[in-house]
Amino acid sequence: MKTIVDLQRIYFKYDNEDFWILEDVNLTLKEGDYLIIVGPNGGGKTTLIKAMLGLLTPTKGLVNLNIKQSDIGYLPQYISLKRDFPIKVKDVILLGLPRGKVFSNEYFEEIVSELKISELLHKRVSELSGGQLQRVLLARAVISKPRLLILDEPTSNIDPYGTFCFFSYLEKLNKYMTIVMVTHNLGLIMSGVKSVACVNRKLIFMDKPQINQEMIELMYGVHDQHSCHLGQYLHDEIEHISRGGII
Amino acid sequence: MDGFFDYIFLKNAIYGIILSSFICGIVGSIVVVNRIVSLAGSIAHAAYGGVGIAFYFGLPVTATTMVFSSISGFIVGFLTEKENALSDSFIGMIWAFGMALGIILTDLTPGYNADLMSYLFGNVLTITDIDLILSGILLSLILILLILNYKTVVLVSFDKDYSRVVGYRVNIIYYIMLIMVSLSIVILIKMTGIILVMAMLTIPQSIAIKRCKSLSSMMVLSSIIALLFSIIGFIIAYRFNLSTGATIILFSVIVYFIDTLVNYVKR
């Protein structure tokens, strides 16, 4: 499989800070991967994908992106958007198309029907709920059929049924898109996900949809009785979801 | 109102109001959706520094102010992008710096006592044919740039990060927008004054944004509202012998508050 993104020994800190947000992070994404990045708040998950996307330049290390920038689809965090902007849902989706690229009606219909947003197309963005907006932004991210799809906390405002539909569609998209998704919700490690990276300043990679004790320790501190209980709880929850249970 | 259009200066005032309303409607929509009202205010007030330089060194006022404002716009845009947390402070600094520079240079200009008020509130009755030509050129330039790059302007204004990710050169587009704002402000200062420019760049747009489903419709509606405000304000000022700029601003603000109140009651 062809390498899509290769992060080599990435270190990152903000100009006015003296501690590393990311430290010696290595990660390789290959075509067809479906990676979920988990970790606690402030652990550097969003920083990591921003480095991948070229929105932040690492303090040290190399980011090798082996696809064109226009081959990336991105769903930003919900909070980063201007909700009062005068724009219709349909126009938001079409903004995802590169300049001059014509969209196929058939694919457009498929996206809006899979994401259950057909009824919203002529509404203003300000009229949408948080969950609806996130589905619309996923539609924008995939309308150009990108080779790499990066999602930052995509289901934080979506209800359980919406989340289920969202993930079912991602599984279909993964047939022709490499997917990277950031979340702090470990319950989202569900069917379709192929690998997990745990980030809390450092990164631990697991090439199957599981988390291990080492990852729990990285996320929540030293190995103790508390983290063991937490680990067991998370393990049970993930098992439940992978057997088809809804969060 | 008999013989209203018999005077050249009144005709020029009306033509100037029409042109400036459309410039303000379009550029103001960009300012409002990009949330750079303070930044635009800073450029507008810093323009006074350009006026001071022009008078002190005996340079052409419009050209000098255009250069000075574009540089101010570029600097404040750069600083606010680079040091986001301090952006408000930079905006305030450039705002005050331009005004202070203008006042000092005006004071130092031998034998000339420029009237600050005329630049703050402008005077539509002093609009010349040259002002109208410059405004017409600027409006045409803005329309051409916008028609050619409409989707880019919408995308960058709506979601800068996404635009960067998909390969748009966001910084260049952002600076072009700032320079467009700077040039518009300079052209409009003589006609409308610094204060009225800011009112016309924000009040019609704040009314229009709630009613529009696209940036282009917001630009059109804002232009129409700006035109109505300006003409009605102008007629009131002419009828009651009041200061034109201040009357237009007061009328606009009153309409804005009525509109907000009506919307609030409807909800």
Coordinates of C-alpha atoms in Angstrom, one line a residue:
Chain A
M1 CA 0.0 0.0 0.0
K2 CA 1.2 3.5 -0.9
T3 CA 2.2 5.8 2.0
I4 CA -0.1 8.8 2.2
V5 CA 1.4 10.7 5.2
D6 CA 4.6 10.0 7.0
L7 CA 5.3 11.9 10.3
Q8 CA 8.9 11.5 11.4
R9 CA 10.1 12.5 14.9
I10 CA 7.6 15.3 15.3
Y11 CA 8.1 17.8 18.1
F12 CA 5.8 20.7 18.6
K13 CA 5.5 23.6 21.1
Y14 CA 4.0 27.0 20.9
D15 CA 6.3 30.0 20.7
N16 CA 5.6 31.3 24.2
E17 CA 5.5 27.9 25.9
D18 CA 8.4 25.9 27.2
F19 CA 6.8 22.4 27.2
W20 CA 6.2 20.1 24.3
I21 CA 2.7 19.5 23.1
L22 CA 4.0 16.7 20.9
E23 CA 7.3 14.9 21.6
D24 CA 9.0 12.5 19.3
V25 CA 5.9 11.4 17.4
N26 CA 6.1 9.0 14.5
L27 CA 3.2 7.9 12.4
T28 CA 2.8 6.4 8.9
L29 CA -0.6 6.3 7.2
K30 CA -1.1 4.1 4.2
E31 CA -3.8 4.1 1.6
G32 CA -6.9 2.5 2.9
D33 CA -6.1 3.0 6.6
Y34 CA -8.8 3.9 9.0
L35 CA -7.1 5.4 12.1
I36 CA -8.7 6.7 15.2
I37 CA -6.6 9.1 17.3
V38 CA -7.6 9.1 21.0
G39 CA -6.4 10.9 24.0
P40 CA -7.3 13.2 26.8
N41 CA -8.2 16.9 26.3
G42 CA -5.1 18.9 25.8
G43 CA -3.1 15.8 24.9
G44 CA -2.1 17.1 21.4
K45 CA -4.6 15.3 19.2
T46 CA -5.8 18.3 17.3
T47 CA -2.2 19.7 17.1
L48 CA -1.1 16.4 15.5
I49 CA -3.8 16.5 12.8
K50 CA -3.1 20.2 12.2
A51 CA 0.6 19.3 11.6
M52 CA -0.6 16.6 9.2
L53 CA -2.8 19.1 7.4
G54 CA -0.1 21.7 7.1
L55 CA -2.0 24.2 9.4
L56 CA 0.9 24.1 12.0
T57 CA 4.5 23.7 11.3
P58 CA 6.3 21.3 13.7
T59 CA 9.1 22.8 15.8
K60 CA 11.2 19.8 14.9
G61 CA 10.6 16.8 12.6
L62 CA 9.3 16.0 9.1
V63 CA 5.8 15.8 7.7
N64 CA 5.8 14.0 4.3
L65 CA 2.5 14.4 2.6
N66 CA 2.5 12.3 -0.5
I67 CA -0.8 13.5 -2.0
K68 CA -1.9 16.9 -3.3
Q69 CA -3.3 19.3 -0.8
S70 CA -6.6 19.3 -2.7
D71 CA -6.8 15.6 -2.2
I72 CA -7.5 16.1 1.5
G73 CA -11.0 16.4 3.0
Y74 CA -11.2 18.0 6.4
L75 CA -14.0 18.2 9.0
P76 CA -12.9 20.8 11.6
Q77 CA -14.1 21.0 15.1
Y78 CA -17.6 22.4 15.4
I79 CA -16.5 25.4 17.5
S80 CA -14.3 26.8 14.9
L81 CA -17.1 27.8 12.5
K82 CA -18.9 31.1 11.9
R83 CA -22.5 30.1 12.4
D84 CA -24.0 33.5 11.5
F85 CA -22.4 33.4 8.0
P86 CA -25.0 34.0 5.2
I87 CA -24.8 30.7 3.4
K88 CA -27.1 27.8 2.5
V89 CA -26.4 24.2 3.3
K90 CA -26.1 23.2 -0.3
D91 CA -23.6 26.0 -1.0
V92 CA -21.5 24.9 2.1
I93 CA -21.3 21.4 0.6
L94 CA -20.3 22.7 -2.8
L95 CA -17.5 24.8 -1.3
G96 CA -15.7 21.4 -0.8
L97 CA -15.2 21.1 -4.6
P98 CA -11.9 22.4 -6.0
R99 CA -12.1 25.3 -8.3
G100 CA -13.5 24.4 -11.7
K101 CA -14.4 20.8 -10.7
V102 CA -17.9 19.8 -11.7
F103 CA -19.9 17.7 -9.2
S104 CA -21.8 14.6 -10.1
N105 CA -25.5 14.9 -9.1
E106 CA -25.6 11.2 -8.4
Y107 CA -22.7 11.4 -5.9
F108 CA -24.2 14.5 -4.4
E109 CA -27.5 12.7 -3.9
E110 CA -25.8 9.8 -2.4
I111 CA -24.0 11.9 0.2
V112 CA -27.0 13.9 1.3
S113 CA -29.1 10.8 1.5
E114 CA -26.5 8.8 3.5
L115 CA -26.0 11.7 5.9
K116 CA -29.7 12.4 6.1
I117 CA -29.4 16.1 5.2
S118 CA -31.7 16.2 2.1
E119 CA -34.3 18.3 3.9
L120 CA -31.7 20.8 5.0
L121 CA -30.2 21.8 1.7
H122 CA -32.0 25.2 1.4
K123 CA -31.7 26.2 5.1
R124 CA -29.2 28.7 6.4
V125 CA -26.3 27.4 8.4
S126 CA -27.4 29.4 11.4
E127 CA -30.7 27.4 11.4
L128 CA -28.9 24.0 11.9
S129 CA -28.4 22.2 15.1
G130 CA -24.8 21.2 16.1
G131 CA -25.3 17.6 14.9
Q132 CA -26.8 18.7 11.6
L133 CA -24.0 21.1 11.0
Q134 CA -21.4 18.3 11.6
R135 CA -23.1 16.1 9.0
V136 CA -23.2 19.0 6.5
L137 CA -19.5 19.6 7.1
L138 CA -18.8 15.9 6.5
A139 CA -20.7 16.2 3.2
R140 CA -18.4 19.2 2.3
A141 CA -15.3 17.2 3.2
V142 CA -16.2 14.2 1.0
I143 CA -17.8 15.9 -2.0
S144 CA -14.5 16.1 -3.8
K145 CA -13.8 12.4 -3.2
P146 CA -10.6 13.1 -1.3
R147 CA -7.9 10.4 -0.9
L148 CA -7.4 11.4 2.7
L149 CA -10.2 12.4 5.1
I150 CA -9.4 13.9 8.4
L151 CA -12.1 14.4 11.0
D152 CA -11.7 16.4 14.2
E153 CA -14.2 15.4 16.9
P154 CA -16.8 14.7 14.2
T155 CA -19.7 13.4 16.4
S156 CA -19.4 15.6 19.5
N157 CA -22.9 17.0 18.8
I158 CA -24.6 14.1 17.1
D159 CA -27.2 11.9 18.7
P160 CA -26.7 8.1 19.0
Y161 CA -28.7 7.3 15.9
G162 CA -26.9 10.0 13.9
T163 CA -23.6 8.7 15.1
F164 CA -24.5 5.2 14.0
C165 CA -25.4 6.5 10.5
F166 CA -22.3 8.7 10.4
F167 CA -20.0 5.7 11.2
S168 CA -21.8 3.4 8.8
Y169 CA -21.2 5.9 6.0
L170 CA -17.5 6.4 7.0
E171 CA -17.1 2.6 6.7
K172 CA -18.4 2.8 3.1
L173 CA -16.1 5.8 2.3
N174 CA -13.1 3.9 3.7
K175 CA -13.3 1.7 0.6
Y176 CA -11.7 4.5 -1.4
M177 CA -10.6 7.0 1.2
T178 CA -8.0 6.9 3.9
I179 CA -9.6 8.1 7.1
V180 CA -8.1 9.7 10.3
M181 CA -10.4 10.6 13.1
V182 CA -9.6 12.4 16.3
T183 CA -11.8 11.9 19.4
H184 CA -11.5 11.8 23.1
N185 CA -14.4 9.4 23.2
L186 CA -12.9 5.9 23.4
G187 CA -16.4 4.5 22.8
L188 CA -16.0 5.5 19.2
I189 CA -13.5 2.7 18.5
M190 CA -16.1 0.7 16.6
S191 CA -16.4 -1.6 13.6
G192 CA -14.6 -0.4 10.6
V193 CA -11.7 1.2 12.4
K194 CA -8.5 -0.5 11.5
S195 CA -6.0 1.1 13.9
V196 CA -5.7 3.3 16.9
A197 CA -3.1 5.9 17.9
C198 CA -3.1 7.2 21.5
V199 CA -1.8 10.7 21.9
N200 CA -0.8 12.4 25.1
R201 CA 2.3 14.4 24.2
K202 CA 3.8 11.0 23.0
L203 CA 2.1 8.6 20.6
I204 CA 1.5 4.9 20.9
F205 CA 0.2 3.1 17.8
M206 CA -1.8 -0.1 17.6
D207 CA -2.4 -1.6 14.2
K208 CA -5.8 -3.0 15.2
P209 CA -8.9 -1.4 16.8
Q210 CA -7.9 -2.0 20.3
I211 CA -6.4 -0.1 23.2
N212 CA -4.0 -1.7 25.6
Q213 CA -2.8 -1.0 29.1
E214 CA 0.1 1.0 27.9
M215 CA -2.2 3.3 26.1
I216 CA -4.5 3.7 29.1
E217 CA -1.4 4.6 31.2
L218 CA -0.3 7.2 28.6
M219 CA -3.7 8.8 28.6
Y220 CA -4.5 8.7 32.3
G221 CA -1.2 8.5 34.1
V222 CA 0.7 5.8 35.9
H223 CA -0.4 2.2 36.2
D224 CA -2.4 1.8 39.3
Q225 CA -5.6 0.1 40.5
H226 CA -7.7 3.0 39.3
S227 CA -6.3 3.0 35.7
C228 CA -6.8 -0.8 35.7
H229 CA -10.5 -0.5 36.5
L230 CA -10.8 2.3 33.9
G231 CA -8.9 0.0 31.4
Q232 CA -11.2 -2.9 32.1
Y233 CA -14.3 -0.6 31.8
L234 CA -13.1 0.8 28.5
H235 CA -12.2 -2.6 27.2
D236 CA -15.7 -3.9 28.0
E237 CA -17.3 -0.9 26.4
I238 CA -15.3 -1.3 23.2
E239 CA -16.1 -5.0 23.1
H240 CA -19.8 -4.2 23.5
I241 CA -19.7 -1.7 20.6
S242 CA -17.7 -3.9 18.3
R243 CA -20.3 -6.6 18.8
G244 CA -22.9 -4.1 17.4
G245 CA -24.0 -2.3 20.5
I246 CA -24.7 1.4 20.2
I247 CA -23.0 3.9 22.5
Chain B
M1 CA -36.8 70.8 -2.6
D2 CA -37.5 72.8 -5.8
G3 CA -34.4 73.1 -7.9
F4 CA -32.7 70.4 -6.0
F5 CA -30.8 69.0 -9.0
D6 CA -30.0 72.4 -10.5
Y7 CA -26.8 72.6 -8.6
I8 CA -23.8 70.7 -9.8
F9 CA -22.6 70.1 -6.2
L10 CA -26.0 68.5 -5.3
K11 CA -25.8 66.3 -8.4
N12 CA -22.3 65.2 -7.5
A13 CA -23.5 64.6 -3.9
I14 CA -26.2 62.2 -5.1
Y15 CA -23.9 60.4 -7.6
G16 CA -21.3 60.1 -4.8
I17 CA -23.9 58.7 -2.4
I18 CA -24.9 56.1 -4.9
L19 CA -21.4 55.0 -5.7
S20 CA -20.3 55.0 -2.0
S21 CA -23.4 53.0 -1.0
F22 CA -22.5 50.2 -3.4
I23 CA -18.8 50.3 -2.4
C24 CA -19.8 50.2 1.3
G25 CA -22.4 47.5 0.7
I26 CA -19.9 45.2 -1.0
V27 CA -16.8 45.9 1.0
G28 CA -18.7 46.2 4.3
S29 CA -20.2 42.7 3.8
I30 CA -16.7 41.3 3.5
V31 CA -15.7 43.2 6.6
V32 CA -18.7 42.0 8.7
V33 CA -18.6 38.3 7.7
N34 CA -14.8 38.3 8.3
R35 CA -15.3 39.9 11.7
I36 CA -12.7 42.6 11.0
V37 CA -14.8 45.6 11.9
S38 CA -12.3 46.8 14.5
L39 CA -9.5 46.2 12.0
A40 CA -11.3 48.2 9.4
G41 CA -11.9 51.0 12.0
S42 CA -8.2 51.0 12.7
I43 CA -7.4 51.4 8.9
A44 CA -10.0 54.2 8.6
H45 CA -8.6 56.1 11.5
A46 CA -5.0 55.4 10.6
A47 CA -5.8 57.0 7.2
Y48 CA -5.6 60.3 8.9
G49 CA -1.9 59.8 9.3
G50 CA -1.7 59.6 5.5
V51 CA -3.6 62.9 5.2
G52 CA -1.1 64.5 7.6
I53 CA 1.9 63.2 5.6
A54 CA 0.3 64.5 2.4
F55 CA -0.2 68.0 3.8
Y56 CA 3.2 68.2 5.5
F57 CA 5.2 67.1 2.5
G58 CA 2.9 68.8 -0.1
L59 CA 2.0 65.4 -1.7
P60 CA -1.3 64.5 -3.4
V61 CA -3.7 63.7 -0.6
T62 CA -5.7 60.8 -2.1
A63 CA -2.6 58.9 -3.5
T64 CA -0.6 59.4 -0.3
T65 CA -3.4 58.3 1.9
M66 CA -4.0 55.2 -0.3
V67 CA -0.4 54.2 0.1
F68 CA -0.4 54.9 3.8
S69 CA -3.7 53.1 4.5
S70 CA -2.7 50.1 2.4
I71 CA 0.6 49.8 4.4
S72 CA -1.4 50.3 7.7
G73 CA -3.8 47.6 6.6
F74 CA -1.0 45.2 5.7
I75 CA 0.8 45.8 9.0
V76 CA -2.3 45.5 11.2
G77 CA -3.4 42.4 9.2
F78 CA 0.0 40.8 9.6
L79 CA 0.3 41.5 13.3
T80 CA -3.2 40.3 14.1
E81 CA -2.6 37.1 12.1
K82 CA 0.8 36.5 13.7
E83 CA -0.1 37.3 17.3
N84 CA -3.8 36.5 17.5
A85 CA -4.0 36.9 21.3
L86 CA -2.8 40.5 21.1
S87 CA -4.8 41.4 17.9
D88 CA -7.1 43.9 19.8
S89 CA -4.1 45.7 21.2
F90 CA -2.4 46.0 17.8
I91 CA -5.6 47.3 16.3
G92 CA -6.0 50.0 19.0
M93 CA -2.3 50.9 18.6
I94 CA -2.4 51.4 14.8
W95 CA -5.8 53.3 15.2
A96 CA -4.3 55.7 17.7
F97 CA -0.9 56.0 15.9
G98 CA -2.5 57.1 12.6
M99 CA -4.7 59.7 14.3
A100 CA -1.8 61.1 16.4
L101 CA 0.6 61.2 13.4
G102 CA -2.1 63.1 11.3
I103 CA -2.7 65.6 14.1
I104 CA 1.0 66.3 14.7
L105 CA 1.9 66.7 11.0
T106 CA -1.1 68.9 10.5
D107 CA 0.1 71.0 13.5
L108 CA 3.6 71.2 12.0
T109 CA 2.4 72.1 8.5
P110 CA 3.4 75.7 8.0
G111 CA 0.6 78.1 7.1
Y112 CA -2.1 75.4 6.9
N113 CA -4.7 74.7 9.5
A114 CA -6.5 71.5 8.3
D115 CA -10.0 70.9 9.6
L116 CA -10.0 67.5 11.4
M117 CA -13.8 67.5 11.5
S118 CA -14.1 67.5 7.7
Y119 CA -12.1 64.2 7.6
L120 CA -14.0 62.7 10.5
F121 CA -17.5 63.4 9.1
G122 CA -16.8 64.3 5.5
N123 CA -19.0 66.5 3.4
V124 CA -20.9 65.1 0.5
L125 CA -21.4 68.6 -0.8
T126 CA -17.7 68.9 -1.6
I127 CA -17.6 65.8 -3.9
T128 CA -15.8 66.7 -7.2
D129 CA -15.9 65.0 -10.6
I130 CA -12.5 63.5 -9.9
D131 CA -13.8 61.9 -6.7
L132 CA -16.7 60.4 -8.7
I133 CA -14.3 59.0 -11.3
L134 CA -12.0 57.5 -8.7
S135 CA -15.0 55.9 -6.9
G136 CA -16.3 54.5 -10.2
I137 CA -12.9 53.0 -11.0
L138 CA -12.7 51.5 -7.5
L139 CA -16.2 50.0 -7.7
S140 CA -15.4 48.5 -11.1
L141 CA -12.2 47.0 -9.8
I142 CA -14.0 45.5 -6.7
L143 CA -16.7 44.0 -8.9
I144 CA -14.2 42.5 -11.3
L145 CA -12.1 41.0 -8.5
L146 CA -15.2 39.7 -6.8
I147 CA -16.8 38.1 -9.9
L148 CA -13.5 36.3 -10.7
N149 CA -12.9 35.1 -7.1
Y150 CA -16.4 34.9 -5.5
K151 CA -16.1 31.3 -4.4
T152 CA -12.7 31.9 -3.0
V153 CA -13.8 34.9 -1.0
V154 CA -16.8 33.0 0.4
L155 CA -14.7 30.0 1.4
V156 CA -11.9 32.0 3.0
S157 CA -14.4 34.2 4.8
F158 CA -16.5 31.2 6.0
D159 CA -13.7 28.8 7.1
K160 CA -10.1 29.9 6.9
D161 CA -8.6 26.7 8.2
Y162 CA -10.5 24.6 5.6
S163 CA -9.4 26.9 2.8
R164 CA -5.8 26.4 3.9
V165 CA -6.2 22.7 4.0
V166 CA -7.6 22.4 0.5
G167 CA -4.8 24.5 -0.9
Y168 CA -6.0 28.1 -1.1
R169 CA -3.4 30.8 -0.4
V170 CA -5.4 32.3 2.4
N171 CA -2.9 34.9 3.5
I172 CA -2.7 36.4 0.1
I173 CA -6.5 36.5 -0.3
Y174 CA -6.8 38.0 3.2
Y175 CA -4.3 40.8 2.4
I176 CA -6.0 41.5 -0.9
M177 CA -9.2 41.9 1.0
L178 CA -7.6 44.2 3.5
I179 CA -6.0 46.3 0.7
M180 CA -9.4 46.5 -0.9
V181 CA -10.9 47.7 2.4
S182 CA -8.1 50.2 2.8
L183 CA -8.5 51.7 -0.7
S184 CA -12.3 51.9 -0.3
I185 CA -11.9 53.7 3.0
V186 CA -9.6 56.3 1.4
I187 CA -11.8 56.9 -1.5
L188 CA -14.8 57.3 0.7
I189 CA -13.2 59.4 3.4
K190 CA -13.5 62.6 1.5
M191 CA -17.1 61.9 0.5
T192 CA -18.4 60.5 3.8
G193 CA -15.7 61.0 6.4
I194 CA -14.0 58.4 8.6
I195 CA -16.9 58.0 11.0
L196 CA -19.6 57.6 8.3
V197 CA -17.5 55.1 6.4
M198 CA -17.4 52.9 9.5
A199 CA -21.2 53.3 10.0
M200 CA -21.9 52.4 6.3
L201 CA -19.5 49.5 6.5
T202 CA -21.4 47.9 9.4
I203 CA -25.0 49.1 9.9
P204 CA -26.6 48.1 6.6
Q205 CA -24.7 44.8 6.7
S206 CA -25.9 44.0 10.2
I207 CA -29.4 44.4 9.0
A208 CA -28.9 42.5 5.8
I209 CA -27.0 39.5 7.3
K210 CA -30.0 38.3 9.1
R211 CA -32.1 38.2 5.9
C212 CA -29.7 36.7 3.4
K213 CA -28.7 33.2 2.4
S214 CA -25.6 34.1 0.4
L215 CA -22.8 36.6 0.6
S216 CA -23.8 38.0 -2.8
S217 CA -27.4 38.7 -1.7
M218 CA -26.0 40.3 1.5
M219 CA -23.8 42.6 -0.6
V220 CA -26.8 43.6 -2.8
L221 CA -29.2 44.1 0.1
S222 CA -26.5 46.0 2.1
S223 CA -25.9 48.3 -0.8
I224 CA -29.6 49.1 -1.2
I225 CA -30.0 49.7 2.5
A226 CA -26.9 51.9 2.5
L227 CA -28.3 53.9 -0.4
L228 CA -31.7 54.3 1.3
F229 CA -30.1 55.4 4.5
S230 CA -27.8 57.9 2.7
I231 CA -30.5 59.4 0.5
I232 CA -33.1 59.7 3.3
G233 CA -30.4 61.0 5.7
F234 CA -29.2 63.5 3.0
I235 CA -32.7 64.8 2.4
I236 CA -33.3 65.2 6.2
A237 CA -30.0 67.0 6.5
Y238 CA -30.8 69.3 3.5
R239 CA -34.3 70.0 4.8
F240 CA -33.3 70.8 8.3
N241 CA -29.9 72.2 7.5
L242 CA -28.0 69.6 9.5
S243 CA -24.6 68.0 9.1
T244 CA -25.1 65.3 6.4
G245 CA -22.8 62.6 7.6
A246 CA -24.0 62.8 11.2
T247 CA -27.6 62.8 10.1
I248 CA -27.1 59.7 7.9
I249 CA -25.4 57.9 10.9
L250 CA -28.2 58.8 13.4
F251 CA -30.9 57.8 10.9
S252 CA -29.1 54.4 10.3
V253 CA -28.6 53.6 13.9
I254 CA -32.2 54.4 14.7
V255 CA -33.4 52.1 11.9
Y256 CA -31.0 49.4 13.1
F257 CA -32.4 49.5 16.7
I258 CA -36.0 49.5 15.4
D259 CA -35.2 46.5 13.3
T260 CA -33.6 44.7 16.2
L261 CA -36.5 45.5 18.4
V262 CA -39.0 44.2 15.9
N263 CA -37.1 41.0 15.4
Y264 CA -36.8 40.5 19.1
V265 CA -40.6 41.0 19.6
K266 CA -41.4 38.6 16.7
R267 CA -39.4 35.9 18.4

